[in-house]
Coordinates of C-alpha atoms and ligand atoms in Angstrom, one line a residue:
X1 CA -36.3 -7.5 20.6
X2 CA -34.2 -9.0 17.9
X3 CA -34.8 -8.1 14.5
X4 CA -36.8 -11.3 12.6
X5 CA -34.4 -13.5 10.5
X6 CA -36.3 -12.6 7.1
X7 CA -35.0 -8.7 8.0
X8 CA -31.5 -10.2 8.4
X9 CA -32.1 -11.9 4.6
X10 CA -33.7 -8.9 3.6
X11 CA -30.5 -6.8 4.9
X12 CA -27.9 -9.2 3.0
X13 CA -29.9 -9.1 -0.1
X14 CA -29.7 -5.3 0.0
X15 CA -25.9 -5.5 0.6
X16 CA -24.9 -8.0 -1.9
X17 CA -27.5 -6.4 -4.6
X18 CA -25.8 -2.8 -3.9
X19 CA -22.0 -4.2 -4.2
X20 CA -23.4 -6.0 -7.4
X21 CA -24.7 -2.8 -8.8
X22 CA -22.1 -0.4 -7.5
X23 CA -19.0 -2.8 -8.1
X24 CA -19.5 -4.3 -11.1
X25 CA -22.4 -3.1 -13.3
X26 CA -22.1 0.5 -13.8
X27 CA -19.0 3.7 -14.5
X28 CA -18.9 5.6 -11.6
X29 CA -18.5 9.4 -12.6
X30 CA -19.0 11.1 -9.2
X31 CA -16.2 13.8 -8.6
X32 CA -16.6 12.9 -4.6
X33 CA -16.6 9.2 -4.6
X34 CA -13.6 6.4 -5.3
X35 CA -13.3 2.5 -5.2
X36 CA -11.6 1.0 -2.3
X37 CA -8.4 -1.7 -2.4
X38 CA -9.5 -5.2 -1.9
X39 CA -6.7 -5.2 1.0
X40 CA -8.3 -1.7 2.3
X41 CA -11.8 -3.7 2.6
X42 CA -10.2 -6.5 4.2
X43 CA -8.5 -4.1 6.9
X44 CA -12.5 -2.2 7.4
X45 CA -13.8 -5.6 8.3
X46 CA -11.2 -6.6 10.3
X47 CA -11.4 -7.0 14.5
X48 CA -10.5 -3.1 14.6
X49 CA -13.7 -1.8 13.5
X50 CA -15.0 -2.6 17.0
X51 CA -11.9 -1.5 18.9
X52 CA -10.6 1.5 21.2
X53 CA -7.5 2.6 22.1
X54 CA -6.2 6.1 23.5
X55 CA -2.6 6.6 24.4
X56 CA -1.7 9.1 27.0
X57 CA 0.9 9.4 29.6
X58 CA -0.9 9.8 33.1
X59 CA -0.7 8.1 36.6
X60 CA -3.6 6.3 37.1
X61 CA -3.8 4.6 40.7
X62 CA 0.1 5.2 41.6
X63 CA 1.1 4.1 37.9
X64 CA 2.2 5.7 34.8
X65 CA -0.1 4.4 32.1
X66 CA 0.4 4.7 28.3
X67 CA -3.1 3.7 27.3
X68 CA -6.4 4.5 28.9
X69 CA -7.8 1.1 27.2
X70 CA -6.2 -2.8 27.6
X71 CA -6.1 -5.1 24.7
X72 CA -4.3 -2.0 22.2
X73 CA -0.3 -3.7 21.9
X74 CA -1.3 -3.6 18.2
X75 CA -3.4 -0.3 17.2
X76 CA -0.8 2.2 18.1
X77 CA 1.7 0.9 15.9
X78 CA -0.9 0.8 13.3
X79 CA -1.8 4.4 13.6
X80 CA 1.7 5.2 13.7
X81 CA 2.5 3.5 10.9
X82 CA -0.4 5.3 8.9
X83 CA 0.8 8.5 10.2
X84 CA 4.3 8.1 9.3
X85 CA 3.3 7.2 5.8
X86 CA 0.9 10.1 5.5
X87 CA 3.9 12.2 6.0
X88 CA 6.1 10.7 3.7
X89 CA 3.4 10.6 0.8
X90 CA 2.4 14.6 1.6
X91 CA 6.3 15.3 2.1
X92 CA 5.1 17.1 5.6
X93 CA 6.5 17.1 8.6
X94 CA 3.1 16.0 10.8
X95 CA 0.1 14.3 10.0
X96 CA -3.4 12.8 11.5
X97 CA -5.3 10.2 10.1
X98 CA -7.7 10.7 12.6
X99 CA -10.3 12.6 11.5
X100 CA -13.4 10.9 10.9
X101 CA -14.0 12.3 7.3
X102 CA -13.4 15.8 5.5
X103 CA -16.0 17.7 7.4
X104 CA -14.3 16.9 10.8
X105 CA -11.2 17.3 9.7
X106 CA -12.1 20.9 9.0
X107 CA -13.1 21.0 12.4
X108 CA -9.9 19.6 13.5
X109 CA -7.5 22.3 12.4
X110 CA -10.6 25.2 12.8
X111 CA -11.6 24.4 16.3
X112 CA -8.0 24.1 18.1
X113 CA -6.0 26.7 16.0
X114 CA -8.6 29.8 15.9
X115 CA -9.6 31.8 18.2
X116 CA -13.3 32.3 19.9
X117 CA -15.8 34.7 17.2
X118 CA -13.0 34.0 14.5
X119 CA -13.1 36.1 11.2
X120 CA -12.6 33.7 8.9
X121 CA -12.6 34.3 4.8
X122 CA -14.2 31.3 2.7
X123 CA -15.1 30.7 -0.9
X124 CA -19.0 31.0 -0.9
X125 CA -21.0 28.0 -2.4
X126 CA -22.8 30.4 -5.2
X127 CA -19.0 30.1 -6.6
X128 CA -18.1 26.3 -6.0
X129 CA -16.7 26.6 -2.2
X130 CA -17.9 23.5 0.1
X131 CA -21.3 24.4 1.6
X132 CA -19.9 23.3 4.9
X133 CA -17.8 27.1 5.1
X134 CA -21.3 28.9 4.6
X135 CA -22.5 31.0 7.4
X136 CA -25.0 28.3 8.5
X137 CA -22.6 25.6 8.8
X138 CA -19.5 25.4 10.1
X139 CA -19.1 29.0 11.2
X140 CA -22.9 29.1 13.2
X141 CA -21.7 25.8 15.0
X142 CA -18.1 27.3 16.0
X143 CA -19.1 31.3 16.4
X144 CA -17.1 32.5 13.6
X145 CA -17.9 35.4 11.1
X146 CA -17.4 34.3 7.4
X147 CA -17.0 36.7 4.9
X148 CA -16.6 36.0 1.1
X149 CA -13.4 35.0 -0.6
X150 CA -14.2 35.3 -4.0
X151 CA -13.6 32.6 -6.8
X152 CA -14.4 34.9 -10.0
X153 CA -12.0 33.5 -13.0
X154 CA -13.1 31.0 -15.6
X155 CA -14.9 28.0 -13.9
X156 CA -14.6 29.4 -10.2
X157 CA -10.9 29.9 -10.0
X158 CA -9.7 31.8 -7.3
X159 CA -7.9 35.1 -8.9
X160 CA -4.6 36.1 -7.0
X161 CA -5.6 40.1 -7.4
X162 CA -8.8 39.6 -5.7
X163 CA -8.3 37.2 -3.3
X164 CA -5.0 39.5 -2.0
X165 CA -7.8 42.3 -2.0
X166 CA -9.8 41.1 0.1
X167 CA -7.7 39.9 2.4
X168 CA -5.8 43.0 2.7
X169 CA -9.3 44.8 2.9
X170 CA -10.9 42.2 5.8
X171 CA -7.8 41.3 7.7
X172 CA -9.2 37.7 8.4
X173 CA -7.9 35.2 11.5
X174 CA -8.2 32.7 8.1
X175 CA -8.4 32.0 5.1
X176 CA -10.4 28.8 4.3
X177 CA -9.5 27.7 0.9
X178 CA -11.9 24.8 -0.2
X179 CA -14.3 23.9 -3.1
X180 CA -16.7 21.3 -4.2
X181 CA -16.6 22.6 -7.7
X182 CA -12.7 22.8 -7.9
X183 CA -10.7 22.6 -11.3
X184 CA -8.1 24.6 -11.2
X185 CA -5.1 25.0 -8.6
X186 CA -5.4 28.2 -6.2
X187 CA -2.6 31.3 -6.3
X188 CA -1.5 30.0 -3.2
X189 CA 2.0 31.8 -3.1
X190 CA 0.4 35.0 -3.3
X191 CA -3.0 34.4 -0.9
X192 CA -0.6 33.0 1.3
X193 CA 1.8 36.0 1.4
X194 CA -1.1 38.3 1.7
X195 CA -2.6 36.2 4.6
X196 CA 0.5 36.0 6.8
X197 CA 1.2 39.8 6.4
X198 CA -2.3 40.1 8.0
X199 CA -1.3 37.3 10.6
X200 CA -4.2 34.9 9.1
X201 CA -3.4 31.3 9.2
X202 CA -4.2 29.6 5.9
X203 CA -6.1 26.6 5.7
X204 CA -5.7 24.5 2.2
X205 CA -9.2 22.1 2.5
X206 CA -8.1 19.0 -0.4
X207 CA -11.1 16.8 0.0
X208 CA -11.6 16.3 -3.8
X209 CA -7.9 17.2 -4.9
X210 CA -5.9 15.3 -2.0
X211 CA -5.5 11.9 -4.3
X212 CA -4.1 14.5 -6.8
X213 CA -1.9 16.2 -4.3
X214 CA -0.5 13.1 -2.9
X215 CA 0.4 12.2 -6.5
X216 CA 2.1 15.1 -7.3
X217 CA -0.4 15.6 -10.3
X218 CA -2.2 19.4 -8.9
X219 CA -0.7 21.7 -6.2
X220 CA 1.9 21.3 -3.4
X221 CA -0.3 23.4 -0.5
X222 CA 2.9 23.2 1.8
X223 CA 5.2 24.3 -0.3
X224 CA 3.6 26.7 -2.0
X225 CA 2.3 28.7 1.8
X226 CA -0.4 27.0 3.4
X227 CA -0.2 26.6 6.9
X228 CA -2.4 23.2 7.9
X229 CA -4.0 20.7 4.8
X230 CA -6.5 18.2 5.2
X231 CA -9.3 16.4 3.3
X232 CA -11.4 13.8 2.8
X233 CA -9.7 10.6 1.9
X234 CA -12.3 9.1 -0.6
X235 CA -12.9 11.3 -3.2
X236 CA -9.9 11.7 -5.8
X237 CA -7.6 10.0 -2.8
X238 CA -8.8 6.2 -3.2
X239 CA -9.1 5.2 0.1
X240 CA -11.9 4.4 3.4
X241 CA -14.3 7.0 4.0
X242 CA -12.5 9.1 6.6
X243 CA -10.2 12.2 6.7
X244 CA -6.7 13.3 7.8
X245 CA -4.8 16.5 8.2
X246 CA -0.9 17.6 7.8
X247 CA 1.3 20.6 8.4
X248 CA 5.1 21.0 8.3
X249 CA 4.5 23.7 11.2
X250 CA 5.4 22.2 14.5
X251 CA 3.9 25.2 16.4
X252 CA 0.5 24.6 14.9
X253 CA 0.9 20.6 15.2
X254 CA 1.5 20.8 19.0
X255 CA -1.3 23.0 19.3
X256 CA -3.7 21.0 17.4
X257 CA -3.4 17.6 17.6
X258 CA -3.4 17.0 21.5
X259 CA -6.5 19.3 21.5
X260 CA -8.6 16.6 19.0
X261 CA -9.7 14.2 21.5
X262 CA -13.0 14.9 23.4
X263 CA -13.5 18.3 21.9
X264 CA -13.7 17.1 18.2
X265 CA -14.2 13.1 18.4
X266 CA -13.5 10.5 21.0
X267 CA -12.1 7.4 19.7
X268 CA -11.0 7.6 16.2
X269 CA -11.6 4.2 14.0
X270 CA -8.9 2.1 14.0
X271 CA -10.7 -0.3 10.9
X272 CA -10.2 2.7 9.0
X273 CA -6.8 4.0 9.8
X274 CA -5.3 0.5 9.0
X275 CA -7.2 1.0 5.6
X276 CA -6.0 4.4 5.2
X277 CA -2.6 2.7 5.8
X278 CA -2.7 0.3 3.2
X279 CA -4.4 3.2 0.4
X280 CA -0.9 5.5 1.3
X281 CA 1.2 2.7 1.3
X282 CA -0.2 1.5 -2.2
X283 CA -0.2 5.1 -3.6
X284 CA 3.4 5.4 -2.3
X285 CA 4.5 3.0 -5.1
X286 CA 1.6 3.9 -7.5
X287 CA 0.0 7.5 -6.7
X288 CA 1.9 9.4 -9.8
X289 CA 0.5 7.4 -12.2
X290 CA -2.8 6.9 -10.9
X291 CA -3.0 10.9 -10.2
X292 CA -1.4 11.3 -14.1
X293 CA -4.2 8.7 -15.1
X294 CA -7.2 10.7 -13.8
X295 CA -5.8 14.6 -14.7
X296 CA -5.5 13.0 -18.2
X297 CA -8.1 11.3 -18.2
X298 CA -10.5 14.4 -16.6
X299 CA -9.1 16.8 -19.7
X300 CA -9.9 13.9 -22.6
X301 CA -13.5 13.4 -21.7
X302 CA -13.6 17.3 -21.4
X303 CA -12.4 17.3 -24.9
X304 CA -14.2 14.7 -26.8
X305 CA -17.8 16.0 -24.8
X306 CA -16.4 19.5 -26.0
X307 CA -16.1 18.1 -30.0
X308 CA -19.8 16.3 -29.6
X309 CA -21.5 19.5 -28.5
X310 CA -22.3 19.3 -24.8
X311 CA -21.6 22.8 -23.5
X312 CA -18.6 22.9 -20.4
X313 CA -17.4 25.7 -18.4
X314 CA -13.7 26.8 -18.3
X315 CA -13.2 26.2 -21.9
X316 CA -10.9 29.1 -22.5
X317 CA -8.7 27.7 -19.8
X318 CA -8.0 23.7 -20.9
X319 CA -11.6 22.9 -19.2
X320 CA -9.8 21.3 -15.9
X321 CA -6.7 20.8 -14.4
X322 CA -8.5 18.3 -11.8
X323 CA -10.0 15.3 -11.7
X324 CA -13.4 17.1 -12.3
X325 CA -15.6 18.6 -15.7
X326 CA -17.9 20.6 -15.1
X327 CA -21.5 20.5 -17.8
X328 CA -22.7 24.1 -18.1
X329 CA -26.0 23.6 -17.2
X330 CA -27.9 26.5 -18.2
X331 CA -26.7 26.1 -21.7
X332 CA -27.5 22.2 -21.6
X333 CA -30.9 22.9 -20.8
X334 CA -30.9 25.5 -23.4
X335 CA -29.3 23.2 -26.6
X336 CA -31.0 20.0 -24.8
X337 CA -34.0 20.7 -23.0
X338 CA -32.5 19.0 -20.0
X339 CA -30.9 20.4 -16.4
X340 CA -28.2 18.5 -14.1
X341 CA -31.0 16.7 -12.1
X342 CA -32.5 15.4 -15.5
X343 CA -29.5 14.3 -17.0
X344 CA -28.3 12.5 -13.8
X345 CA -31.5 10.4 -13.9
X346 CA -31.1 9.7 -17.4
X347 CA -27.8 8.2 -17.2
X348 CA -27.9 6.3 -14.1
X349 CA -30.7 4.3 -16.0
X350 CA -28.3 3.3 -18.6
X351 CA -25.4 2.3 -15.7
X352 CA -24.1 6.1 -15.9
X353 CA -22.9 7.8 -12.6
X354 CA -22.4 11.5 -12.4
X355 CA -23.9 13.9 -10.3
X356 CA -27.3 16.2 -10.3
X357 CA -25.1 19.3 -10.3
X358 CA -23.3 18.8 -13.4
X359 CA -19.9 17.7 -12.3
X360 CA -18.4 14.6 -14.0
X361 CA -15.3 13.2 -12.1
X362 CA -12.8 11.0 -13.2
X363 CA -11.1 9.5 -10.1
X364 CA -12.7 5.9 -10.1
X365 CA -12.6 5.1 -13.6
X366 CA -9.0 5.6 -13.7
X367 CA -8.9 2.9 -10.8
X368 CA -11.0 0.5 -12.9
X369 CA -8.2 0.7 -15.8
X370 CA -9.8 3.5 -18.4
X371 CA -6.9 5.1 -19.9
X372 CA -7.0 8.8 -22.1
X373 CA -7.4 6.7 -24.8
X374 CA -11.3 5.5 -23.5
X375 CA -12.7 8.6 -23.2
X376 CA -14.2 9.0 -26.3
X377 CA -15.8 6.3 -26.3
X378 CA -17.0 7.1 -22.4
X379 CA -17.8 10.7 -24.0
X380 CA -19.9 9.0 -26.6
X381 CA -22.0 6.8 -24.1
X382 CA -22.4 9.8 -22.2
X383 CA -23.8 12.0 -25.1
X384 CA -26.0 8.7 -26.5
X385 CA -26.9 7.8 -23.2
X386 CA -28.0 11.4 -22.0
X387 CA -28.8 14.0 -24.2
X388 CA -30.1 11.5 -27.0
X389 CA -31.8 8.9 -24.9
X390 CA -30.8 5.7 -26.6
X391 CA -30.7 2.6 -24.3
X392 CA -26.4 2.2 -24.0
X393 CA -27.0 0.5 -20.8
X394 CA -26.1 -2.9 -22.1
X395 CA -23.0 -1.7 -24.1
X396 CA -21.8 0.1 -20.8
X397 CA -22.7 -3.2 -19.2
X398 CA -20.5 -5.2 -21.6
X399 CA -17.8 -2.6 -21.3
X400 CA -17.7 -2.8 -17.9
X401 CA -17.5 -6.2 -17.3
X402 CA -13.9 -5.3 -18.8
X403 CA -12.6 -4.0 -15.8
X404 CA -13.3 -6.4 -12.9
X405 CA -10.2 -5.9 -11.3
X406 CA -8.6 -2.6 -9.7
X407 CA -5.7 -1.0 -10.8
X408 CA -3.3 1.0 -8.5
X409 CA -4.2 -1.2 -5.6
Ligands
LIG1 C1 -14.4 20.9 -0.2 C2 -15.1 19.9 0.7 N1 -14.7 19.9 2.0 C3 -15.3 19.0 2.9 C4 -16.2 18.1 2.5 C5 -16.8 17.1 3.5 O1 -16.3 15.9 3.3 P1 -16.8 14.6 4.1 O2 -18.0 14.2 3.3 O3 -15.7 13.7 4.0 O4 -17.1 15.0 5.5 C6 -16.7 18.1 1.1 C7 -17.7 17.1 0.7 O5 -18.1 17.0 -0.4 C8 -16.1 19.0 0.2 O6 -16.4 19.0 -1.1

């Protein structure tokens, strides 16, 4: 039965109120979240988002076919044109936008290139690593064993002389490197080394640091050893909810990307790769500022909440070298009587976005136009806002109303 017109109003009130309050009227400090171009929206609501298309090179009825759908003269040239510029921006020699988002494209490199009951080494959650590698994620769905990699240094950064321990001691198929909570570049050169002496494949998971690596602004995973990269593309990387993947190794790529299609996903989403498209293309021209932008602007919000009292991790070591801070909770709750989860609440009543678990990210403000030079005053808002309760939320509203435009797009 169709749904009752006052449903449909209801349903466009709900959308137009949320791109109201999400778009214009508050600062969006989630580490795992991003603004879209206005051409990148234009592309997700285009005819694509309904569309199929799989190339392949059968005989189908006495005839070679090149597509298993009609009606796709434009979507592989779109994908390949995505692709190509997803290798140019990641300086690899292969790349898939496919992958429906970061979790998947784990999947997508895990499932093809390891073997059945794999011993795979990941960074456990207690020490920032995505929950996703815990032992009743990814690795209960796929059979694997995970064991833990550990992320011990300041503000869970991966140290070179335990990590190469522990991969010499558990001769892993792989080593997963991925974190949530993720400031600091990994000793990649040396887990690397250690892993391939051990003949583990290395797996560099970017979801929050791939709009950081595609701007030259954190690591270079291919250069400096890993074997396959991927990520989510909508956390420090600016573009469509989705994922993609890259390796310079030909071996691997042949392996892997002819094994996606009805073992991982079906159809991919065309809507989205033609928006992924235009978020690479525009990062071509603008991604080493916009990656400069958000580093910067990530370590002068650390240091102005650092000269107003609120407690950080990682202090000893410049706070962040990412587009994330991360509050120390247990001495916020200690100094100020309130936890992540409180604090969250608190701000998002006064037009304040960061997260319940204490991470502040930096990606989207830097796309609204907020240069080093704001973040004291962001600090201060944060501080007033938070830990001393006063109402900021019209301030933050007039400040906000600043920056209707996007920059880097
Ligand atoms: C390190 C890491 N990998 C993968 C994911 C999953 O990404 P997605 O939400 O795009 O599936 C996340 C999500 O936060 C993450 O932090």
């Amino acid at each position: 039965m169709p749904a009752p017109p006052s449903e449909e109003a209801r349903l466009a009130r709900l959308v137009r109120a949320h791109d109201r309050w999400r778009g214009r009227s508050v600062f969006n400090l989630l580490a795992s979240e991003n603004a879209v171009s206005p051409t990148a929206r234009q592309y997700l609501g285009s005819d694509l988002a309904g569309r199929y298309t799989l190339p392949m090179h059968e005989t189908i009825d006495g005839e070679l076919v090149d597509n298993s759908y009609a009606g796709t003269r434009y979507t592989d040239e779109i994908e390949s044109l995505a692709n190509a510029a997803a290798t140019r921006v990641f300086r690899a020699r292969y790349a898939t936008t496919r992958p429906l988002s970061g979790h998947i494209a784990a999947m997508s490199a895990l499932v093809p290139l390891l073997p059945a009951r794999a011993r795979i080494l990941a960074i456990p959650p207690t020490e920032g690593g995505y929950d996703g590698y815990a032992a009743g994620f990814l690795p209960s769905v796929l059979g694997y064993t995970v064991r833990p990699l550990p992320a011990d240094g300041p503000g869970h950064s991966v140290r070179a002389d335990s990590a190469v321990a522990t991969i010499r001691q558990e001769r892993p198929n792989a080593v997963v490197l991925g974190q949530s909570f993720f400031l600091f570049p990994y000793p990649l050169r040396e887990i690397a080394e250690a892993a391939h002496a051990v003949d583990a494949l290395v797996f560099y998971d970017a979801s929050h640091v791939l709009g950081l690596v595609a701007g030259g602004a954190f690591q270079d995973p291919l250069r400096e050893g890993a074997d396959v990269v991927y990520g989510s593309t909508h956390k420090s990387f600016p573009g469509p909810q989705g994922g993609l993947l890259f390796t310079d190794r030909e071996d691997l790529f042949r392996q892997l990307d002819p094994a996606l299609v009805w073992r991982v996903f079906d159809n991919a989403h065309w809507n989205r790769i033609a928006a992924l498209g235009q978020t690479l293309l525009e990062l071509e021209r603008t991604g080493r500022e916009y990656a400069a932008t958000v580093v910067e602007n990530a370590q002068g919000i650390a240091r102005a909440l650092h000269d107003l009292g609120v407690p950080l991790v990682a202090e000893s070591e410049g706070f962040t070298r990412s587009h994330q801070v991360h509050l120390d909770r247990t001495h916020l709750k200690a100094t100020f009587g309130v936890g992540g989860a409180g604090l969250c609440r608190r701000l998002e009543r006064q037009r304040l976005l960061i997260d319940l678990v204490g991470r502040i990210g930096t990606a989207e403000v830097a796309r609204l136009g907020l240069t080093p030079a704001d973040m004291p005053r962001l600090a201060d808002l944060l501080v007033r806002g938070g830990l001393r309760r006063e109402k900021v939320g019209p301030e933050v509203l007039a400040w906000r109303k600043q920056f209707p435009a996007l920059r880097f797009a």
